[in-house]
């Protein structure tokens, strides 16, 4: 496993934390992780200067979890974040990395949620508190000893906290913690106010800085598409319908994602292969050769697996998952547009990743234009163009070579030439949808994450509005949870929780639909009551899952 993980196994992490990293599928530490983890593990205070999207959450979560004692039922680590959204994101990351640490609990503390359950979770010994400053100060007013056992403090996006006016709250929080704590500060910039905090509250801090050099990629046409995380596979499939590519490399973050996406595309008829750290060198070479000679058209890869991949026929790069940093983005899209050729790079961006897109634009010095998902008419037009292109070369001598056979078939079947041609077309296209109505039934339009609110509401996205239910597969039942997008929930969060706590295999779980105030999950009907019992105490993003059978009548 050491080879697959790159540098993670050599960083001195707690074995249980390392096991969780293996389970996530991350293959190699980012630059900020490589530099920060040893410093934090050694117990030093630290100032880390890094942009959003560089992997800084894992840079402090992994070493802090490695230093926490799950047997002690008391708060040991405090992570301060400027917004509720970031707090939920960081708490989810800690829960992911702590999956192999029995007895370790994480609580997200933020405004807009009842204070009672939050304070109760802290008093019951949640070892990791992820909080926004304002709400944490509210808790300190109720119980000034809440933070008396904190050994590790992290200020995440400190510059944003100060912009939001949390300076006074931070001072209150600092005074409530032991002076002997370890303090780590992360900030994209280091203005005077941040330096003042560091001088006052950090002890001989080590400095870690990730440089972002301006880079240009002028030969490559770049575009981005706003999508929700659980819509990525559907969005990729729709984009591939209309993109005129020769060969394409799709980048994802984890080994499991390479397998999942490659499987989905293979089911659509594409010649595709996965490339990740589990692939042996000789098999990797065969994949690259197949891409070069046209036996493969698409490779789904992680960054580390794609190193050294140089295939001239690659016309497109698709960033299905956002890279950790701008340099990785430039490196990825450089797989196309080589040797004076032009290339096209597409980037899928979730709502939480908008800031990273801005960082990429600043570092590359280029605007990454936004495009919309192709609509049903565009998909239909693309299919007909491809069919026309494939048939046009065959028409020239078709009548001379097959005219007599055509006449015989018409006579034997007793049909018109038009009916026979239509039947042959259907056979040649394997029944592919080639009318607008068929395309609409086959793949309903995936709403873009940047679509105007009015259009989403018109399409039935309005909270509380009931849509026509998608037919259930035989043997499955639909269940409901009160958690939705407003709670920071994505489909992968629900999927991971149900797989881990319910003991199911991926194939047993059907469609997951995320709404603003609730979500729907398709589960096996056989043994449902037993499964829901297993999931009774499961928490996602710090909140109870509380799955119930969904009554659609």
PDB file of C-alpha atoms in Angstrom, residues 209-475:
ATOM      1  CA  UNK A 209       3.743  28.831   2.393  1.00  0.00           C
ATOM      2  CA  UNK A 210       2.526  27.349  -0.864  1.00  0.00           C
ATOM      3  CA  UNK A 211       3.526  29.595  -3.739  1.00  0.00           C
ATOM      4  CA  UNK A 212       1.097  30.137  -6.609  1.00  0.00           C
ATOM      5  CA  UNK A 213       2.940  31.141  -9.757  1.00  0.00           C
ATOM      6  CA  UNK A 214       1.118  32.753 -12.616  1.00  0.00           C
ATOM      7  CA  UNK A 215       0.937  30.315 -15.502  1.00  0.00           C
ATOM      8  CA  UNK A 216      -0.652  30.633 -18.921  1.00  0.00           C
ATOM      9  CA  UNK A 217      -2.245  28.013 -21.133  1.00  0.00           C
ATOM     10  CA  UNK A 218      -3.092  30.006 -24.245  1.00  0.00           C
ATOM     11  CA  UNK A 219      -3.357  27.089 -26.690  1.00  0.00           C
ATOM     12  CA  UNK A 220      -6.223  25.512 -24.765  1.00  0.00           C
ATOM     13  CA  UNK A 221      -9.854  26.578 -24.899  1.00  0.00           C
ATOM     14  CA  UNK A 222     -11.141  26.491 -21.317  1.00  0.00           C
ATOM     15  CA  UNK A 223     -14.714  26.349 -20.032  1.00  0.00           C
ATOM     16  CA  UNK A 224     -16.431  25.505 -16.762  1.00  0.00           C
ATOM     17  CA  UNK A 225     -19.822  24.107 -15.906  1.00  0.00           C
ATOM     18  CA  UNK A 226     -21.636  24.573 -12.583  1.00  0.00           C
ATOM     19  CA  UNK A 227     -23.110  21.293 -11.297  1.00  0.00           C
ATOM     20  CA  UNK A 228     -24.112  19.779  -7.984  1.00  0.00           C
ATOM     21  CA  UNK A 229     -21.806  17.037  -6.715  1.00  0.00           C
ATOM     22  CA  UNK A 230     -24.384  14.283  -7.131  1.00  0.00           C
ATOM     23  CA  UNK A 231     -25.026  15.267 -10.772  1.00  0.00           C
ATOM     24  CA  UNK A 232     -21.480  14.879 -12.043  1.00  0.00           C
ATOM     25  CA  UNK A 233     -21.822  11.511 -13.783  1.00  0.00           C
ATOM     26  CA  UNK A 234     -25.037  12.598 -15.539  1.00  0.00           C
ATOM     27  CA  UNK A 235     -23.372  15.866 -16.564  1.00  0.00           C
ATOM     28  CA  UNK A 236     -20.308  14.058 -17.969  1.00  0.00           C
ATOM     29  CA  UNK A 237     -22.502  11.713 -20.008  1.00  0.00           C
ATOM     30  CA  UNK A 238     -24.436  14.637 -21.457  1.00  0.00           C
ATOM     31  CA  UNK A 239     -21.317  16.657 -22.285  1.00  0.00           C
ATOM     32  CA  UNK A 240     -19.737  13.704 -24.090  1.00  0.00           C
ATOM     33  CA  UNK A 241     -22.819  13.507 -26.316  1.00  0.00           C
ATOM     34  CA  UNK A 242     -22.081  16.920 -27.858  1.00  0.00           C
ATOM     35  CA  UNK A 243     -18.310  17.339 -27.523  1.00  0.00           C
ATOM     36  CA  UNK A 244     -16.469  16.510 -30.741  1.00  0.00           C
ATOM     37  CA  UNK A 245     -13.445  14.761 -29.251  1.00  0.00           C
ATOM     38  CA  UNK A 246     -10.895  12.323 -30.647  1.00  0.00           C
ATOM     39  CA  UNK A 247      -9.512  11.139 -27.298  1.00  0.00           C
ATOM     40  CA  UNK A 248     -10.267  12.467 -23.822  1.00  0.00           C
ATOM     41  CA  UNK A 249      -8.782  12.159 -20.354  1.00  0.00           C
ATOM     42  CA  UNK A 250     -11.122  12.712 -17.387  1.00  0.00           C
ATOM     43  CA  UNK A 251      -9.519  13.588 -14.029  1.00  0.00           C
ATOM     44  CA  UNK A 252     -11.015  12.587 -10.681  1.00  0.00           C
ATOM     45  CA  UNK A 253      -9.589  12.665  -7.165  1.00  0.00           C
ATOM     46  CA  UNK A 254      -9.844   9.074  -5.955  1.00  0.00           C
ATOM     47  CA  UNK A 255      -9.220   5.550  -7.169  1.00  0.00           C
ATOM     48  CA  UNK A 256     -12.822   4.566  -6.518  1.00  0.00           C
ATOM     49  CA  UNK A 257     -14.050   7.480  -8.619  1.00  0.00           C
ATOM     50  CA  UNK A 258     -11.991   6.269 -11.597  1.00  0.00           C
ATOM     51  CA  UNK A 259     -13.754   2.908 -11.408  1.00  0.00           C
ATOM     52  CA  UNK A 260     -17.236   4.340 -10.889  1.00  0.00           C
ATOM     53  CA  UNK A 261     -17.046   6.826 -13.762  1.00  0.00           C
ATOM     54  CA  UNK A 262     -15.355   4.396 -16.156  1.00  0.00           C
ATOM     55  CA  UNK A 263     -18.073   1.835 -15.415  1.00  0.00           C
ATOM     56  CA  UNK A 264     -20.836   4.386 -16.057  1.00  0.00           C
ATOM     57  CA  UNK A 265     -19.294   5.458 -19.378  1.00  0.00           C
ATOM     58  CA  UNK A 266     -18.681   1.876 -20.475  1.00  0.00           C
ATOM     59  CA  UNK A 267     -22.378   1.187 -19.909  1.00  0.00           C
ATOM     60  CA  UNK A 268     -23.085   4.046 -22.340  1.00  0.00           C
ATOM     61  CA  UNK A 269     -20.994   2.349 -25.016  1.00  0.00           C
ATOM     62  CA  UNK A 270     -17.769   4.357 -24.762  1.00  0.00           C
ATOM     63  CA  UNK A 271     -14.353   2.738 -25.134  1.00  0.00           C
ATOM     64  CA  UNK A 272     -12.997   3.675 -21.709  1.00  0.00           C
ATOM     65  CA  UNK A 273     -10.538   2.496 -19.048  1.00  0.00           C
ATOM     66  CA  UNK A 274      -9.630   3.547 -15.498  1.00  0.00           C
ATOM     67  CA  UNK A 275      -6.080   4.535 -14.536  1.00  0.00           C
ATOM     68  CA  UNK A 276      -5.188   4.721 -10.835  1.00  0.00           C
ATOM     69  CA  UNK A 277      -2.620   3.671  -8.260  1.00  0.00           C
ATOM     70  CA  UNK A 278      -3.921   0.103  -8.174  1.00  0.00           C
ATOM     71  CA  UNK A 279      -3.066  -0.398 -11.854  1.00  0.00           C
ATOM     72  CA  UNK A 280       0.153  -2.357 -12.361  1.00  0.00           C
ATOM     73  CA  UNK A 281       2.807  -0.735 -14.550  1.00  0.00           C
ATOM     74  CA  UNK A 282       2.450  -3.213 -17.419  1.00  0.00           C
ATOM     75  CA  UNK A 283      -1.337  -2.753 -17.444  1.00  0.00           C
ATOM     76  CA  UNK A 284      -0.892   1.023 -17.321  1.00  0.00           C
ATOM     77  CA  UNK A 285       1.328   0.841 -20.391  1.00  0.00           C
ATOM     78  CA  UNK A 286      -1.311  -1.224 -22.222  1.00  0.00           C
ATOM     79  CA  UNK A 287      -3.967   1.392 -21.406  1.00  0.00           C
ATOM     80  CA  UNK A 288      -1.795   4.196 -22.773  1.00  0.00           C
ATOM     81  CA  UNK A 289      -0.982   2.228 -25.939  1.00  0.00           C
ATOM     82  CA  UNK A 290      -4.698   1.522 -26.438  1.00  0.00           C
ATOM     83  CA  UNK A 291      -5.418   5.231 -26.112  1.00  0.00           C
ATOM     84  CA  UNK A 292      -2.714   6.028 -28.647  1.00  0.00           C
ATOM     85  CA  UNK A 293      -3.888   3.557 -31.300  1.00  0.00           C
ATOM     86  CA  UNK A 294      -7.622   4.188 -30.919  1.00  0.00           C
ATOM     87  CA  UNK A 295      -8.713   1.041 -29.116  1.00  0.00           C
ATOM     88  CA  UNK A 296      -9.634   3.373 -26.242  1.00  0.00           C
ATOM     89  CA  UNK A 297     -11.102   6.863 -26.548  1.00  0.00           C
ATOM     90  CA  UNK A 298     -11.445   7.850 -22.871  1.00  0.00           C
ATOM     91  CA  UNK A 299      -9.227   7.334 -19.820  1.00  0.00           C
ATOM     92  CA  UNK A 300     -10.489   8.214 -16.328  1.00  0.00           C
ATOM     93  CA  UNK A 301      -7.455   8.919 -14.148  1.00  0.00           C
ATOM     94  CA  UNK A 302      -6.154  10.310 -10.890  1.00  0.00           C
ATOM     95  CA  UNK A 303      -3.370  12.905 -10.970  1.00  0.00           C
ATOM     96  CA  UNK A 304      -0.629  10.545  -9.815  1.00  0.00           C
ATOM     97  CA  UNK A 305      -1.627   7.802 -12.280  1.00  0.00           C
ATOM     98  CA  UNK A 306      -1.589  10.229 -15.223  1.00  0.00           C
ATOM     99  CA  UNK A 307       1.989  11.369 -14.699  1.00  0.00           C
ATOM    100  CA  UNK A 308       4.006  11.213 -17.862  1.00  0.00           C
ATOM    101  CA  UNK A 309       0.943  10.498 -19.979  1.00  0.00           C
ATOM    102  CA  UNK A 310       1.657  12.034 -23.393  1.00  0.00           C
ATOM    103  CA  UNK A 311      -0.795  11.014 -26.125  1.00  0.00           C
ATOM    104  CA  UNK A 312      -0.974  13.374 -29.122  1.00  0.00           C
ATOM    105  CA  UNK A 313      -4.544  12.425 -30.029  1.00  0.00           C
ATOM    106  CA  UNK A 314      -5.957  13.746 -26.722  1.00  0.00           C
ATOM    107  CA  UNK A 315      -8.143  16.666 -27.802  1.00  0.00           C
ATOM    108  CA  UNK A 316     -10.071  17.132 -24.550  1.00  0.00           C
ATOM    109  CA  UNK A 317      -9.358  17.164 -20.818  1.00  0.00           C
ATOM    110  CA  UNK A 318     -12.316  17.011 -18.447  1.00  0.00           C
ATOM    111  CA  UNK A 319     -11.766  17.940 -14.801  1.00  0.00           C
ATOM    112  CA  UNK A 320     -14.633  15.996 -13.266  1.00  0.00           C
ATOM    113  CA  UNK A 321     -13.277  16.700  -9.761  1.00  0.00           C
ATOM    114  CA  UNK A 322     -11.686  20.031  -8.919  1.00  0.00           C
ATOM    115  CA  UNK A 323      -7.883  19.741  -8.573  1.00  0.00           C
ATOM    116  CA  UNK A 324      -6.290  20.556  -5.214  1.00  0.00           C
ATOM    117  CA  UNK A 325      -4.414  23.600  -6.494  1.00  0.00           C
ATOM    118  CA  UNK A 326      -4.013  25.781  -9.615  1.00  0.00           C
ATOM    119  CA  UNK A 327      -0.710  24.161 -10.529  1.00  0.00           C
ATOM    120  CA  UNK A 328      -2.400  20.762 -10.726  1.00  0.00           C
ATOM    121  CA  UNK A 329      -5.067  22.300 -12.961  1.00  0.00           C
ATOM    122  CA  UNK A 330      -2.455  23.663 -15.360  1.00  0.00           C
ATOM    123  CA  UNK A 331      -0.640  20.318 -15.321  1.00  0.00           C
ATOM    124  CA  UNK A 332      -3.870  18.414 -16.055  1.00  0.00           C
ATOM    125  CA  UNK A 333      -5.063  20.498 -18.972  1.00  0.00           C
ATOM    126  CA  UNK A 334      -1.561  20.476 -20.427  1.00  0.00           C
ATOM    127  CA  UNK A 335      -2.308  16.893 -21.525  1.00  0.00           C
ATOM    128  CA  UNK A 336      -4.036  18.432 -24.528  1.00  0.00           C
ATOM    129  CA  UNK A 337      -3.020  21.242 -26.884  1.00  0.00           C
ATOM    130  CA  UNK A 338       0.480  19.822 -27.327  1.00  0.00           C
ATOM    131  CA  UNK A 339       2.958  20.351 -30.157  1.00  0.00           C
ATOM    132  CA  UNK A 340       1.185  23.427 -31.462  1.00  0.00           C
ATOM    133  CA  UNK A 341      -2.245  21.783 -31.521  1.00  0.00           C
ATOM    134  CA  UNK A 342      -5.341  23.289 -29.973  1.00  0.00           C
ATOM    135  CA  UNK A 343      -7.199  21.575 -27.157  1.00  0.00           C
ATOM    136  CA  UNK A 344     -10.296  21.959 -25.022  1.00  0.00           C
ATOM    137  CA  UNK A 345     -10.493  21.738 -21.227  1.00  0.00           C
ATOM    138  CA  UNK A 346     -13.760  21.412 -19.304  1.00  0.00           C
ATOM    139  CA  UNK A 347     -14.023  21.930 -15.544  1.00  0.00           C
ATOM    140  CA  UNK A 348     -16.983  20.804 -13.425  1.00  0.00           C
ATOM    141  CA  UNK A 349     -17.476  23.185 -10.496  1.00  0.00           C
ATOM    142  CA  UNK A 350     -19.749  22.593  -7.494  1.00  0.00           C
ATOM    143  CA  UNK A 351     -21.228  25.597  -5.629  1.00  0.00           C
ATOM    144  CA  UNK A 352     -18.647  25.194  -2.844  1.00  0.00           C
ATOM    145  CA  UNK A 353     -15.783  25.350  -5.347  1.00  0.00           C
ATOM    146  CA  UNK A 354     -16.511  28.764  -6.853  1.00  0.00           C
ATOM    147  CA  UNK A 355     -13.652  30.352  -4.944  1.00  0.00           C
ATOM    148  CA  UNK A 356     -11.181  27.785  -6.238  1.00  0.00           C
ATOM    149  CA  UNK A 357     -12.290  28.635  -9.776  1.00  0.00           C
ATOM    150  CA  UNK A 358     -11.425  32.271  -9.082  1.00  0.00           C
ATOM    151  CA  UNK A 359      -7.997  31.223  -7.807  1.00  0.00           C
ATOM    152  CA  UNK A 360      -7.386  29.211 -10.997  1.00  0.00           C
ATOM    153  CA  UNK A 361      -8.362  32.196 -13.150  1.00  0.00           C
ATOM    154  CA  UNK A 362      -6.026  34.467 -11.211  1.00  0.00           C
ATOM    155  CA  UNK A 363      -3.068  32.068 -11.381  1.00  0.00           C
ATOM    156  CA  UNK A 364      -3.494  31.274 -15.091  1.00  0.00           C
ATOM    157  CA  UNK A 365      -4.283  34.877 -15.965  1.00  0.00           C
ATOM    158  CA  UNK A 366      -7.221  33.691 -18.061  1.00  0.00           C
ATOM    159  CA  UNK A 367     -10.974  33.729 -17.693  1.00  0.00           C
ATOM    160  CA  UNK A 368     -12.564  30.260 -17.703  1.00  0.00           C
ATOM    161  CA  UNK A 369     -15.843  30.865 -19.516  1.00  0.00           C
ATOM    162  CA  UNK A 370     -19.056  29.324 -18.179  1.00  0.00           C
ATOM    163  CA  UNK A 371     -21.080  27.006 -20.399  1.00  0.00           C
ATOM    164  CA  UNK A 372     -24.469  25.397 -19.847  1.00  0.00           C
ATOM    165  CA  UNK A 373     -25.357  21.752 -19.992  1.00  0.00           C
ATOM    166  CA  UNK A 374     -26.543  20.758 -23.469  1.00  0.00           C
ATOM    167  CA  UNK A 375     -30.325  20.567 -23.686  1.00  0.00           C
ATOM    168  CA  UNK A 376     -32.256  17.672 -25.204  1.00  0.00           C
ATOM    169  CA  UNK A 377     -32.381  19.263 -28.662  1.00  0.00           C
ATOM    170  CA  UNK A 378     -28.595  19.718 -28.707  1.00  0.00           C
ATOM    171  CA  UNK A 379     -28.106  16.077 -27.707  1.00  0.00           C
ATOM    172  CA  UNK A 380     -30.457  14.936 -30.478  1.00  0.00           C
ATOM    173  CA  UNK A 381     -28.722  17.134 -33.080  1.00  0.00           C
ATOM    174  CA  UNK A 382     -25.307  15.760 -32.037  1.00  0.00           C
ATOM    175  CA  UNK A 383     -26.502  12.172 -32.373  1.00  0.00           C
ATOM    176  CA  UNK A 384     -27.913  12.799 -35.829  1.00  0.00           C
ATOM    177  CA  UNK A 385     -24.676  14.530 -36.935  1.00  0.00           C
ATOM    178  CA  UNK A 386     -22.638  11.519 -35.814  1.00  0.00           C
ATOM    179  CA  UNK A 387     -25.030   9.152 -37.597  1.00  0.00           C
ATOM    180  CA  UNK A 388     -24.838  11.246 -40.766  1.00  0.00           C
ATOM    181  CA  UNK A 389     -21.042  11.247 -40.668  1.00  0.00           C
ATOM    182  CA  UNK A 390     -20.912   7.475 -40.264  1.00  0.00           C
ATOM    183  CA  UNK A 391     -23.396   6.813 -43.115  1.00  0.00           C
ATOM    184  CA  UNK A 392     -22.236   9.393 -45.665  1.00  0.00           C
ATOM    185  CA  UNK A 393     -19.129   7.450 -46.854  1.00  0.00           C
ATOM    186  CA  UNK A 394     -21.216   4.283 -47.331  1.00  0.00           C
ATOM    187  CA  UNK A 395     -23.863   5.793 -49.610  1.00  0.00           C
ATOM    188  CA  UNK A 396     -21.686   6.290 -52.720  1.00  0.00           C
ATOM    189  CA  UNK A 397     -21.586   2.650 -53.902  1.00  0.00           C
ATOM    190  CA  UNK A 398     -24.293   1.171 -51.643  1.00  0.00           C
ATOM    191  CA  UNK A 399     -26.941   0.918 -54.398  1.00  0.00           C
ATOM    192  CA  UNK A 400     -24.558  -0.765 -56.838  1.00  0.00           C
ATOM    193  CA  UNK A 401     -23.375  -3.358 -54.308  1.00  0.00           C
ATOM    194  CA  UNK A 402     -26.597  -3.953 -52.357  1.00  0.00           C
ATOM    195  CA  UNK A 403     -29.403  -2.754 -54.634  1.00  0.00           C
ATOM    196  CA  UNK A 404     -30.570  -6.262 -55.592  1.00  0.00           C
ATOM    197  CA  UNK A 405     -30.554  -7.356 -51.949  1.00  0.00           C
ATOM    198  CA  UNK A 406     -32.624  -4.298 -51.055  1.00  0.00           C
ATOM    199  CA  UNK A 407     -35.257  -5.185 -53.657  1.00  0.00           C
ATOM    200  CA  UNK A 408     -35.439  -8.756 -52.392  1.00  0.00           C
ATOM    201  CA  UNK A 409     -35.804  -7.704 -48.750  1.00  0.00           C
ATOM    202  CA  UNK A 410     -38.599  -5.301 -49.629  1.00  0.00           C
ATOM    203  CA  UNK A 411     -40.413  -8.066 -51.513  1.00  0.00           C
ATOM    204  CA  UNK A 412     -39.833 -10.742 -48.876  1.00  0.00           C
ATOM    205  CA  UNK A 413     -40.858  -8.551 -45.953  1.00  0.00           C
ATOM    206  CA  UNK A 414     -43.633  -6.800 -47.832  1.00  0.00           C
ATOM    207  CA  UNK A 415     -42.736  -3.293 -46.728  1.00  0.00           C
ATOM    208  CA  UNK A 416     -41.852   0.057 -48.271  1.00  0.00           C
ATOM    209  CA  UNK A 417     -38.225   1.130 -48.855  1.00  0.00           C
ATOM    210  CA  UNK A 418     -38.754   3.852 -46.196  1.00  0.00           C
ATOM    211  CA  UNK A 419     -39.938   1.311 -43.597  1.00  0.00           C
ATOM    212  CA  UNK A 420     -37.013  -0.992 -44.335  1.00  0.00           C
ATOM    213  CA  UNK A 421     -34.525   1.888 -44.097  1.00  0.00           C
ATOM    214  CA  UNK A 422     -36.022   2.923 -40.740  1.00  0.00           C
ATOM    215  CA  UNK A 423     -35.756  -0.646 -39.429  1.00  0.00           C
ATOM    216  CA  UNK A 424     -32.125  -0.916 -40.522  1.00  0.00           C
ATOM    217  CA  UNK A 425     -31.352   2.434 -38.893  1.00  0.00           C
ATOM    218  CA  UNK A 426     -32.831   1.266 -35.600  1.00  0.00           C
ATOM    219  CA  UNK A 427     -30.760  -1.904 -35.785  1.00  0.00           C
ATOM    220  CA  UNK A 428     -27.589  -0.024 -36.707  1.00  0.00           C
ATOM    221  CA  UNK A 429     -28.023   2.438 -33.824  1.00  0.00           C
ATOM    222  CA  UNK A 430     -28.917  -0.268 -31.276  1.00  0.00           C
ATOM    223  CA  UNK A 431     -32.224   1.415 -30.565  1.00  0.00           C
ATOM    224  CA  UNK A 432     -30.600   4.710 -29.541  1.00  0.00           C
ATOM    225  CA  UNK A 433     -33.085   7.529 -28.950  1.00  0.00           C
ATOM    226  CA  UNK A 434     -33.205   9.618 -32.145  1.00  0.00           C
ATOM    227  CA  UNK A 435     -36.341  11.689 -31.641  1.00  0.00           C
ATOM    228  CA  UNK A 436     -36.740  14.581 -29.216  1.00  0.00           C
ATOM    229  CA  UNK A 437     -39.453  12.809 -27.246  1.00  0.00           C
ATOM    230  CA  UNK A 438     -37.294   9.693 -26.870  1.00  0.00           C
ATOM    231  CA  UNK A 439     -34.266  11.733 -25.750  1.00  0.00           C
ATOM    232  CA  UNK A 440     -36.371  13.526 -23.131  1.00  0.00           C
ATOM    233  CA  UNK A 441     -37.628  10.215 -21.754  1.00  0.00           C
ATOM    234  CA  UNK A 442     -34.163   8.673 -21.857  1.00  0.00           C
ATOM    235  CA  UNK A 443     -32.244  11.362 -19.969  1.00  0.00           C
ATOM    236  CA  UNK A 444     -34.137  14.246 -18.390  1.00  0.00           C
ATOM    237  CA  UNK A 445     -32.149  17.454 -18.304  1.00  0.00           C
ATOM    238  CA  UNK A 446     -29.795  17.774 -15.332  1.00  0.00           C
ATOM    239  CA  UNK A 447     -30.309  21.250 -13.806  1.00  0.00           C
ATOM    240  CA  UNK A 448     -27.162  23.378 -13.732  1.00  0.00           C
ATOM    241  CA  UNK A 449     -26.038  24.569 -10.302  1.00  0.00           C
ATOM    242  CA  UNK A 450     -25.898  28.109 -11.710  1.00  0.00           C
ATOM    243  CA  UNK A 451     -29.364  28.034 -13.263  1.00  0.00           C
ATOM    244  CA  UNK A 452     -31.553  30.933 -12.137  1.00  0.00           C
ATOM    245  CA  UNK A 453     -33.706  30.198  -9.117  1.00  0.00           C
ATOM    246  CA  UNK A 454     -36.834  30.889 -11.136  1.00  0.00           C
ATOM    247  CA  UNK A 455     -36.002  28.152 -13.632  1.00  0.00           C
ATOM    248  CA  UNK A 456     -35.208  25.644 -10.894  1.00  0.00           C
ATOM    249  CA  UNK A 457     -38.538  26.406  -9.268  1.00  0.00           C
ATOM    250  CA  UNK A 458     -40.311  26.086 -12.597  1.00  0.00           C
ATOM    251  CA  UNK A 459     -38.710  22.656 -12.990  1.00  0.00           C
ATOM    252  CA  UNK A 460     -39.979  21.580  -9.575  1.00  0.00           C
ATOM    253  CA  UNK A 461     -36.973  22.414  -7.395  1.00  0.00           C
ATOM    254  CA  UNK A 462     -38.997  24.662  -5.083  1.00  0.00           C
ATOM    255  CA  UNK A 463     -38.824  23.466  -1.478  1.00  0.00           C
ATOM    256  CA  UNK A 464     -41.855  21.465  -0.549  1.00  0.00           C
ATOM    257  CA  UNK A 465     -43.116  21.046  -4.122  1.00  0.00           C
ATOM    258  CA  UNK A 466     -43.846  17.438  -4.977  1.00  0.00           C
ATOM    259  CA  UNK A 467     -42.457  16.174  -8.274  1.00  0.00           C
ATOM    260  CA  UNK A 468     -43.681  13.199 -10.212  1.00  0.00           C
ATOM    261  CA  UNK A 469     -41.869  10.275  -8.522  1.00  0.00           C
ATOM    262  CA  UNK A 470     -39.367   8.287 -10.544  1.00  0.00           C
ATOM    263  CA  UNK A 471     -40.599   4.656 -10.836  1.00  0.00           C
ATOM    264  CA  UNK A 472     -38.966   2.347  -8.304  1.00  0.00           C
ATOM    265  CA  UNK A 473     -37.024  -0.740  -9.335  1.00  0.00           C
ATOM    266  CA  UNK A 474     -38.543  -4.009  -8.221  1.00  0.00           C
ATOM    267  CA  UNK A 475     -37.599  -4.930  -4.656  1.00  0.00           C
TER     268      UNK A 475
END
